[in-house]
Amino acid sequence: MTFVDFEYFFYQLWGVVVDHIIPLIALLLMAILVPRLGRLAIKVIEDRLDEEEESTKARLALLGALIYVLQIVAYFILIVLALSNLGVPPLGAAVPATIASAAIGFGAQTIIGDFLAGFFIISERQFGVGDYVSFDGTATAIEGTVVALTLRATKVRTPSGEVVMIPNGSAGVVTNFSQDWSRAVVNFDVPVRSGENLDHIQKIIEDTSNSAVNDPSISEDVAGDIEILPATSLTAPTAAGQPWKVNFRILVVVNPAR
């Protein structure tokens, strides 16, 4: 009799393992794989895109948002399958889910605001992956290179190497230093020697500037013509024997963040 009871017990236990435990473990493993598959998909697509193209930044931002939404959908489907496996009908779980959703909604207004802000950031192409930006709406001014962008948050690596997560709803005023093109600005003082005039000095600056931008190490980043503004200020000597100095400002359009 005892042998029969054990046989029945193990039969029932095996049925529970096959019908519930193994499927739930499989669903758990799938849930663990979801973010890893998302990162793999982003990496594969990144390798196929040209980093030099301006449109690549917007595509990477849209890709990150799409992967984020697909992950949420995948988690929702896995949860529904797990509840169904445990015998909880979808309609039966609808009422408590609605109550929980309402409770979470009251406490998740900030998160919803982050999602909306992220949607507008991506749809308006305010900035994308690879842009160098600064955020003035945070507690302290943060600037750096955007390394990841989702609907909820932006990940920025600062010049000193730290990675900062910024909720999109808290970004505030954003300055993009590398969208489409940038402008290099050079200010310097030129000493005025005896017998020189501003026209002669400006001619020297023009020749020197043209020679500089034709240097092979930087010529590929120069995207426009040099613009030399007229003398912006005159600096008096601070000690006897020193010459007067004229301040000049040189502008040139260059590739983004260069």
PDB file of C-alpha atoms in Angstrom:
ATOM      1  CA  MET A   1       0.000   0.000   0.000  1.00  0.00           C
ATOM      2  CA  THR A   2       2.845   2.349   0.881  1.00  0.00           C
ATOM      3  CA  PHE A   3       4.557   1.570  -2.421  1.00  0.00           C
ATOM      4  CA  VAL A   4       1.374   2.481  -4.305  1.00  0.00           C
ATOM      5  CA  ASP A   5       1.106   5.765  -2.400  1.00  0.00           C
ATOM      6  CA  PHE A   6       4.692   6.693  -3.249  1.00  0.00           C
ATOM      7  CA  GLU A   7       4.143   5.768  -6.849  1.00  0.00           C
ATOM      8  CA  TYR A   8       1.077   7.988  -7.005  1.00  0.00           C
ATOM      9  CA  PHE A   9       2.916  10.794  -5.223  1.00  0.00           C
ATOM     10  CA  PHE A  10       5.843  10.697  -7.647  1.00  0.00           C
ATOM     11  CA  TYR A  11       3.442  10.476 -10.562  1.00  0.00           C
ATOM     12  CA  GLN A  12       1.663  13.613  -9.383  1.00  0.00           C
ATOM     13  CA  LEU A  13       4.968  15.350  -8.675  1.00  0.00           C
ATOM     14  CA  TRP A  14       6.229  14.497 -12.137  1.00  0.00           C
ATOM     15  CA  GLY A  15       3.038  15.890 -13.606  1.00  0.00           C
ATOM     16  CA  VAL A  16       3.575  19.170 -11.727  1.00  0.00           C
ATOM     17  CA  VAL A  17       7.189  19.324 -12.914  1.00  0.00           C
ATOM     18  CA  VAL A  18       6.265  18.699 -16.539  1.00  0.00           C
ATOM     19  CA  ASP A  19       3.139  20.857 -16.616  1.00  0.00           C
ATOM     20  CA  HIS A  20       4.268  23.808 -14.513  1.00  0.00           C
ATOM     21  CA  ILE A  21       7.845  23.910 -13.243  1.00  0.00           C
ATOM     22  CA  ILE A  22       9.608  23.224 -16.549  1.00  0.00           C
ATOM     23  CA  PRO A  23       7.452  25.721 -18.521  1.00  0.00           C
ATOM     24  CA  LEU A  24       7.912  28.365 -15.819  1.00  0.00           C
ATOM     25  CA  ILE A  25      11.673  27.820 -15.795  1.00  0.00           C
ATOM     26  CA  ALA A  26      11.669  28.143 -19.583  1.00  0.00           C
ATOM     27  CA  LEU A  27       9.697  31.397 -19.342  1.00  0.00           C
ATOM     28  CA  LEU A  28      12.125  32.677 -16.690  1.00  0.00           C
ATOM     29  CA  LEU A  29      15.101  31.882 -18.926  1.00  0.00           C
ATOM     30  CA  MET A  30      13.384  33.679 -21.802  1.00  0.00           C
ATOM     31  CA  ALA A  31      12.819  36.708 -19.566  1.00  0.00           C
ATOM     32  CA  ILE A  32      16.536  36.716 -18.716  1.00  0.00           C
ATOM     33  CA  LEU A  33      17.442  36.488 -22.403  1.00  0.00           C
ATOM     34  CA  VAL A  34      15.160  39.356 -23.502  1.00  0.00           C
ATOM     35  CA  PRO A  35      17.530  42.245 -22.549  1.00  0.00           C
ATOM     36  CA  ARG A  36      20.555  40.321 -23.814  1.00  0.00           C
ATOM     37  CA  LEU A  37      18.906  39.749 -27.173  1.00  0.00           C
ATOM     38  CA  GLY A  38      18.020  43.452 -27.283  1.00  0.00           C
ATOM     39  CA  ARG A  39      21.642  44.470 -26.713  1.00  0.00           C
ATOM     40  CA  LEU A  40      22.801  41.948 -29.318  1.00  0.00           C
ATOM     41  CA  ALA A  41      20.336  43.311 -31.881  1.00  0.00           C
ATOM     42  CA  ILE A  42      21.525  46.880 -31.249  1.00  0.00           C
ATOM     43  CA  LYS A  43      25.171  45.839 -31.592  1.00  0.00           C
ATOM     44  CA  VAL A  44      24.541  43.976 -34.858  1.00  0.00           C
ATOM     45  CA  ILE A  45      22.675  46.922 -36.376  1.00  0.00           C
ATOM     46  CA  GLU A  46      25.268  49.423 -35.104  1.00  0.00           C
ATOM     47  CA  ASP A  47      27.982  47.502 -36.950  1.00  0.00           C
ATOM     48  CA  ARG A  48      25.990  47.876 -40.183  1.00  0.00           C
ATOM     49  CA  LEU A  49      25.527  51.645 -39.877  1.00  0.00           C
ATOM     50  CA  ASP A  50      27.985  54.297 -40.957  1.00  0.00           C
ATOM     51  CA  GLU A  51      28.996  56.325 -37.908  1.00  0.00           C
ATOM     52  CA  GLU A  52      30.005  59.265 -40.093  1.00  0.00           C
ATOM     53  CA  GLU A  53      26.452  59.831 -41.364  1.00  0.00           C
ATOM     54  CA  GLU A  54      24.301  62.332 -39.460  1.00  0.00           C
ATOM     55  CA  SER A  55      21.228  60.112 -39.891  1.00  0.00           C
ATOM     56  CA  THR A  56      22.953  57.316 -37.967  1.00  0.00           C
ATOM     57  CA  LYS A  57      22.412  59.127 -34.665  1.00  0.00           C
ATOM     58  CA  ALA A  58      18.654  59.346 -35.205  1.00  0.00           C
ATOM     59  CA  ARG A  59      18.495  55.729 -36.358  1.00  0.00           C
ATOM     60  CA  LEU A  60      20.298  54.519 -33.245  1.00  0.00           C
ATOM     61  CA  ALA A  61      17.933  56.531 -31.050  1.00  0.00           C
ATOM     62  CA  LEU A  62      14.875  55.079 -32.799  1.00  0.00           C
ATOM     63  CA  LEU A  63      16.403  51.616 -32.597  1.00  0.00           C
ATOM     64  CA  GLY A  64      16.943  51.956 -28.845  1.00  0.00           C
ATOM     65  CA  ALA A  65      13.344  53.092 -28.344  1.00  0.00           C
ATOM     66  CA  LEU A  66      11.984  50.279 -30.534  1.00  0.00           C
ATOM     67  CA  ILE A  67      14.005  47.635 -28.687  1.00  0.00           C
ATOM     68  CA  TYR A  68      12.781  49.087 -25.380  1.00  0.00           C
ATOM     69  CA  VAL A  69       9.123  48.817 -26.470  1.00  0.00           C
ATOM     70  CA  LEU A  70       9.629  45.293 -27.814  1.00  0.00           C
ATOM     71  CA  GLN A  71      11.151  44.252 -24.500  1.00  0.00           C
ATOM     72  CA  ILE A  72       8.102  45.552 -22.625  1.00  0.00           C
ATOM     73  CA  VAL A  73       5.794  43.660 -24.985  1.00  0.00           C
ATOM     74  CA  ALA A  74       7.877  40.506 -24.576  1.00  0.00           C
ATOM     75  CA  TYR A  75       7.748  40.761 -20.766  1.00  0.00           C
ATOM     76  CA  PHE A  76       3.977  41.274 -20.902  1.00  0.00           C
ATOM     77  CA  ILE A  77       3.514  38.172 -23.064  1.00  0.00           C
ATOM     78  CA  LEU A  78       5.748  36.105 -20.753  1.00  0.00           C
ATOM     79  CA  ILE A  79       3.759  37.236 -17.699  1.00  0.00           C
ATOM     80  CA  VAL A  80       0.462  36.319 -19.378  1.00  0.00           C
ATOM     81  CA  LEU A  81       1.835  32.899 -20.331  1.00  0.00           C
ATOM     82  CA  ALA A  82       3.089  32.331 -16.778  1.00  0.00           C
ATOM     83  CA  LEU A  83      -0.298  33.255 -15.288  1.00  0.00           C
ATOM     84  CA  SER A  84      -2.079  31.011 -17.784  1.00  0.00           C
ATOM     85  CA  ASN A  85       0.226  28.148 -16.864  1.00  0.00           C
ATOM     86  CA  LEU A  86      -0.678  28.633 -13.200  1.00  0.00           C
ATOM     87  CA  GLY A  87      -4.362  28.498 -14.056  1.00  0.00           C
ATOM     88  CA  VAL A  88      -5.099  32.217 -13.778  1.00  0.00           C
ATOM     89  CA  PRO A  89      -7.397  33.200 -16.697  1.00  0.00           C
ATOM     90  CA  PRO A  90      -6.613  36.509 -18.413  1.00  0.00           C
ATOM     91  CA  LEU A  91     -10.069  37.898 -17.594  1.00  0.00           C
ATOM     92  CA  GLY A  92      -9.694  36.892 -13.978  1.00  0.00           C
ATOM     93  CA  ALA A  93      -6.432  38.766 -13.740  1.00  0.00           C
ATOM     94  CA  ALA A  94      -7.840  41.844 -15.494  1.00  0.00           C
ATOM     95  CA  VAL A  95      -9.566  43.335 -12.433  1.00  0.00           C
ATOM     96  CA  PRO A  96      -6.584  43.168 -10.039  1.00  0.00           C
ATOM     97  CA  ALA A  97      -4.308  44.245 -12.886  1.00  0.00           C
ATOM     98  CA  THR A  98      -6.500  47.300 -13.497  1.00  0.00           C
ATOM     99  CA  ILE A  99      -6.420  48.207  -9.804  1.00  0.00           C
ATOM    100  CA  ALA A 100      -2.663  47.726  -9.677  1.00  0.00           C
ATOM    101  CA  SER A 101      -2.241  49.778 -12.835  1.00  0.00           C
ATOM    102  CA  ALA A 102      -4.263  52.645 -11.361  1.00  0.00           C
ATOM    103  CA  ALA A 103      -2.239  52.544  -8.145  1.00  0.00           C
ATOM    104  CA  ILE A 104       1.015  52.457 -10.067  1.00  0.00           C
ATOM    105  CA  GLY A 105      -0.193  55.220 -12.379  1.00  0.00           C
ATOM    106  CA  PHE A 106      -0.590  57.684  -9.517  1.00  0.00           C
ATOM    107  CA  GLY A 107       2.958  56.993  -8.397  1.00  0.00           C
ATOM    108  CA  ALA A 108       4.425  56.794 -11.882  1.00  0.00           C
ATOM    109  CA  GLN A 109       3.546  60.218 -13.243  1.00  0.00           C
ATOM    110  CA  THR A 110       7.242  61.121 -13.372  1.00  0.00           C
ATOM    111  CA  ILE A 111       8.031  57.977 -15.340  1.00  0.00           C
ATOM    112  CA  ILE A 112       5.205  58.710 -17.768  1.00  0.00           C
ATOM    113  CA  GLY A 113       6.621  62.222 -18.178  1.00  0.00           C
ATOM    114  CA  ASP A 114      10.030  60.688 -18.921  1.00  0.00           C
ATOM    115  CA  PHE A 115       8.493  58.508 -21.624  1.00  0.00           C
ATOM    116  CA  LEU A 116       6.701  61.445 -23.229  1.00  0.00           C
ATOM    117  CA  ALA A 117       9.852  63.561 -23.117  1.00  0.00           C
ATOM    118  CA  GLY A 118      11.816  60.691 -24.654  1.00  0.00           C
ATOM    119  CA  PHE A 119       9.262  60.381 -27.439  1.00  0.00           C
ATOM    120  CA  PHE A 120       9.611  64.064 -28.330  1.00  0.00           C
ATOM    121  CA  ILE A 121      13.423  63.931 -28.085  1.00  0.00           C
ATOM    122  CA  ILE A 122      13.533  61.087 -30.585  1.00  0.00           C
ATOM    123  CA  SER A 123      10.745  62.291 -32.899  1.00  0.00           C
ATOM    124  CA  GLU A 124      12.137  65.852 -33.049  1.00  0.00           C
ATOM    125  CA  ARG A 125      15.735  64.602 -33.312  1.00  0.00           C
ATOM    126  CA  GLN A 126      16.899  66.937 -30.570  1.00  0.00           C
ATOM    127  CA  PHE A 127      19.991  64.774 -30.110  1.00  0.00           C
ATOM    128  CA  GLY A 128      21.092  61.233 -30.812  1.00  0.00           C
ATOM    129  CA  VAL A 129      23.678  58.630 -29.936  1.00  0.00           C
ATOM    130  CA  GLY A 130      27.157  60.098 -30.464  1.00  0.00           C
ATOM    131  CA  ASP A 131      26.164  63.748 -29.973  1.00  0.00           C
ATOM    132  CA  TYR A 132      28.045  65.896 -27.484  1.00  0.00           C
ATOM    133  CA  VAL A 133      25.397  67.690 -25.401  1.00  0.00           C
ATOM    134  CA  SER A 134      24.907  69.580 -22.164  1.00  0.00           C
ATOM    135  CA  PHE A 135      21.865  69.494 -19.863  1.00  0.00           C
ATOM    136  CA  ASP A 136      20.949  72.580 -17.834  1.00  0.00           C
ATOM    137  CA  GLY A 137      17.757  71.234 -16.243  1.00  0.00           C
ATOM    138  CA  THR A 138      19.529  68.843 -13.872  1.00  0.00           C
ATOM    139  CA  ALA A 139      20.677  69.677 -10.341  1.00  0.00           C
ATOM    140  CA  THR A 140      24.183  70.268 -11.685  1.00  0.00           C
ATOM    141  CA  ALA A 141      25.106  71.075 -15.275  1.00  0.00           C
ATOM    142  CA  ILE A 142      26.024  67.844 -17.056  1.00  0.00           C
ATOM    143  CA  GLU A 143      27.691  67.529 -20.410  1.00  0.00           C
ATOM    144  CA  GLY A 144      29.194  64.679 -22.350  1.00  0.00           C
ATOM    145  CA  THR A 145      28.710  62.238 -25.205  1.00  0.00           C
ATOM    146  CA  VAL A 146      25.375  60.433 -25.552  1.00  0.00           C
ATOM    147  CA  VAL A 147      26.118  56.689 -25.475  1.00  0.00           C
ATOM    148  CA  ALA A 148      22.533  55.391 -25.202  1.00  0.00           C
ATOM    149  CA  LEU A 149      19.039  56.835 -25.609  1.00  0.00           C
ATOM    150  CA  THR A 150      15.739  55.169 -24.695  1.00  0.00           C
ATOM    151  CA  LEU A 151      12.236  56.484 -24.183  1.00  0.00           C
ATOM    152  CA  ARG A 152      12.852  56.749 -20.432  1.00  0.00           C
ATOM    153  CA  ALA A 153      16.416  57.973 -19.985  1.00  0.00           C
ATOM    154  CA  THR A 154      19.579  59.193 -21.679  1.00  0.00           C
ATOM    155  CA  LYS A 155      22.983  57.744 -20.820  1.00  0.00           C
ATOM    156  CA  VAL A 156      25.850  60.234 -21.077  1.00  0.00           C
ATOM    157  CA  ARG A 157      29.580  59.688 -20.643  1.00  0.00           C
ATOM    158  CA  THR A 158      31.252  62.820 -19.283  1.00  0.00           C
ATOM    159  CA  PRO A 159      34.705  64.021 -20.424  1.00  0.00           C
ATOM    160  CA  SER A 160      36.200  62.594 -17.207  1.00  0.00           C
ATOM    161  CA  GLY A 161      34.756  59.150 -17.961  1.00  0.00           C
ATOM    162  CA  GLU A 162      31.735  58.888 -15.650  1.00  0.00           C
ATOM    163  CA  VAL A 163      28.480  57.487 -17.045  1.00  0.00           C
ATOM    164  CA  VAL A 164      25.430  59.530 -15.996  1.00  0.00           C
ATOM    165  CA  MET A 165      21.825  58.387 -16.398  1.00  0.00           C
ATOM    166  CA  ILE A 166      19.499  61.357 -16.985  1.00  0.00           C
ATOM    167  CA  PRO A 167      15.705  60.855 -16.952  1.00  0.00           C
ATOM    168  CA  ASN A 168      14.389  62.428 -20.133  1.00  0.00           C
ATOM    169  CA  GLY A 169      11.809  64.437 -18.201  1.00  0.00           C
ATOM    170  CA  SER A 170      14.622  66.096 -16.205  1.00  0.00           C
ATOM    171  CA  ALA A 171      16.821  67.023 -19.157  1.00  0.00           C
ATOM    172  CA  GLY A 172      15.605  70.634 -19.223  1.00  0.00           C
ATOM    173  CA  VAL A 173      17.387  72.908 -21.680  1.00  0.00           C
ATOM    174  CA  VAL A 174      19.624  70.827 -23.950  1.00  0.00           C
ATOM    175  CA  THR A 175      22.539  72.265 -25.903  1.00  0.00           C
ATOM    176  CA  ASN A 176      23.683  70.084 -28.792  1.00  0.00           C
ATOM    177  CA  PHE A 177      27.263  70.843 -29.800  1.00  0.00           C
ATOM    178  CA  SER A 178      27.450  68.332 -32.636  1.00  0.00           C
ATOM    179  CA  GLN A 179      24.259  68.332 -34.683  1.00  0.00           C
ATOM    180  CA  ASP A 180      24.848  68.584 -38.441  1.00  0.00           C
ATOM    181  CA  TRP A 181      27.932  70.786 -38.021  1.00  0.00           C
ATOM    182  CA  SER A 182      29.943  72.773 -35.490  1.00  0.00           C
ATOM    183  CA  ARG A 183      31.866  76.021 -35.593  1.00  0.00           C
ATOM    184  CA  ALA A 184      35.421  76.242 -34.358  1.00  0.00           C
ATOM    185  CA  VAL A 185      36.141  79.610 -32.747  1.00  0.00           C
ATOM    186  CA  VAL A 186      39.691  80.798 -32.116  1.00  0.00           C
ATOM    187  CA  ASN A 187      40.463  83.990 -30.186  1.00  0.00           C
ATOM    188  CA  PHE A 188      44.002  85.242 -29.777  1.00  0.00           C
ATOM    189  CA  ASP A 189      45.976  88.435 -29.246  1.00  0.00           C
ATOM    190  CA  VAL A 190      48.445  89.583 -31.887  1.00  0.00           C
ATOM    191  CA  PRO A 191      51.208  91.990 -30.808  1.00  0.00           C
ATOM    192  CA  VAL A 192      51.493  95.080 -33.007  1.00  0.00           C
ATOM    193  CA  ARG A 193      55.091  95.905 -33.844  1.00  0.00           C
ATOM    194  CA  SER A 194      56.416  99.196 -35.043  1.00  0.00           C
ATOM    195  CA  GLY A 195      55.481  99.953 -38.642  1.00  0.00           C
ATOM    196  CA  GLU A 196      52.665  97.370 -38.810  1.00  0.00           C
ATOM    197  CA  ASN A 197      49.011  98.171 -39.453  1.00  0.00           C
ATOM    198  CA  LEU A 198      45.787  96.170 -39.102  1.00  0.00           C
ATOM    199  CA  ASP A 199      45.592  95.328 -42.815  1.00  0.00           C
ATOM    200  CA  HIS A 200      49.078  93.833 -42.738  1.00  0.00           C
ATOM    201  CA  ILE A 201      48.320  91.844 -39.585  1.00  0.00           C
ATOM    202  CA  GLN A 202      45.042  90.547 -40.997  1.00  0.00           C
ATOM    203  CA  LYS A 203      46.806  89.408 -44.190  1.00  0.00           C
ATOM    204  CA  ILE A 204      49.288  87.421 -42.103  1.00  0.00           C
ATOM    205  CA  ILE A 205      46.441  85.871 -40.109  1.00  0.00           C
ATOM    206  CA  GLU A 206      44.619  84.872 -43.311  1.00  0.00           C
ATOM    207  CA  ASP A 207      47.721  83.188 -44.746  1.00  0.00           C
ATOM    208  CA  THR A 208      48.482  81.405 -41.487  1.00  0.00           C
ATOM    209  CA  SER A 209      44.884  80.240 -41.024  1.00  0.00           C
ATOM    210  CA  ASN A 210      44.617  78.873 -44.570  1.00  0.00           C
ATOM    211  CA  SER A 211      47.863  77.014 -44.092  1.00  0.00           C
ATOM    212  CA  ALA A 212      46.604  75.575 -40.812  1.00  0.00           C
ATOM    213  CA  VAL A 213      43.280  74.209 -42.117  1.00  0.00           C
ATOM    214  CA  ASN A 214      45.082  72.576 -45.053  1.00  0.00           C
ATOM    215  CA  ASP A 215      47.122  70.464 -42.676  1.00  0.00           C
ATOM    216  CA  PRO A 216      46.319  66.784 -43.446  1.00  0.00           C
ATOM    217  CA  SER A 217      45.641  66.043 -39.778  1.00  0.00           C
ATOM    218  CA  ILE A 218      42.636  68.391 -39.654  1.00  0.00           C
ATOM    219  CA  SER A 219      41.680  69.161 -43.267  1.00  0.00           C
ATOM    220  CA  GLU A 220      39.106  66.325 -43.372  1.00  0.00           C
ATOM    221  CA  ASP A 221      37.200  67.917 -40.477  1.00  0.00           C
ATOM    222  CA  VAL A 222      36.999  71.372 -42.063  1.00  0.00           C
ATOM    223  CA  ALA A 223      33.621  71.769 -43.763  1.00  0.00           C
ATOM    224  CA  GLY A 224      33.546  75.475 -44.629  1.00  0.00           C
ATOM    225  CA  ASP A 225      35.565  78.579 -45.406  1.00  0.00           C
ATOM    226  CA  ILE A 226      37.530  80.547 -42.851  1.00  0.00           C
ATOM    227  CA  GLU A 227      35.921  83.741 -41.583  1.00  0.00           C
ATOM    228  CA  ILE A 228      38.161  86.308 -39.902  1.00  0.00           C
ATOM    229  CA  LEU A 229      36.302  88.978 -37.992  1.00  0.00           C
ATOM    230  CA  PRO A 230      37.682  92.511 -37.752  1.00  0.00           C
ATOM    231  CA  ALA A 231      39.730  93.347 -34.704  1.00  0.00           C
ATOM    232  CA  THR A 232      37.441  92.892 -31.708  1.00  0.00           C
ATOM    233  CA  SER A 233      39.489  94.673 -29.037  1.00  0.00           C
ATOM    234  CA  LEU A 234      42.773  96.396 -28.324  1.00  0.00           C
ATOM    235  CA  THR A 235      44.830  95.488 -25.245  1.00  0.00           C
ATOM    236  CA  ALA A 236      47.187  98.047 -23.770  1.00  0.00           C
ATOM    237  CA  PRO A 237      50.653  96.915 -22.608  1.00  0.00           C
ATOM    238  CA  THR A 238      50.898  95.974 -18.942  1.00  0.00           C
ATOM    239  CA  ALA A 239      54.576  96.830 -18.600  1.00  0.00           C
ATOM    240  CA  ALA A 240      57.034  99.194 -20.188  1.00  0.00           C
ATOM    241  CA  GLY A 241      58.486  97.958 -23.456  1.00  0.00           C
ATOM    242  CA  GLN A 242      55.617  95.598 -24.262  1.00  0.00           C
ATOM    243  CA  PRO A 243      53.654  96.169 -27.504  1.00  0.00           C
ATOM    244  CA  TRP A 244      49.961  96.811 -27.868  1.00  0.00           C
ATOM    245  CA  LYS A 245      47.902  93.740 -28.729  1.00  0.00           C
ATOM    246  CA  VAL A 246      44.969  93.364 -31.094  1.00  0.00           C
ATOM    247  CA  ASN A 247      42.424  90.613 -30.502  1.00  0.00           C
ATOM    248  CA  PHE A 248      41.222  88.717 -33.548  1.00  0.00           C
ATOM    249  CA  ARG A 249      38.507  86.056 -33.802  1.00  0.00           C
ATOM    250  CA  ILE A 250      38.611  83.330 -36.455  1.00  0.00           C
ATOM    251  CA  LEU A 251      35.596  81.154 -37.314  1.00  0.00           C
ATOM    252  CA  VAL A 252      35.368  78.034 -39.459  1.00  0.00           C
ATOM    253  CA  VAL A 253      32.628  75.451 -39.963  1.00  0.00           C
ATOM    254  CA  VAL A 254      33.813  71.949 -39.088  1.00  0.00           C
ATOM    255  CA  ASN A 255      32.347  68.478 -38.780  1.00  0.00           C
ATOM    256  CA  PRO A 256      30.147  67.801 -35.706  1.00  0.00           C
ATOM    257  CA  ALA A 257      31.987  68.015 -32.375  1.00  0.00           C
ATOM    258  CA  ARG A 258      35.320  68.653 -34.108  1.00  0.00           C
TER     259      ARG A 258
END
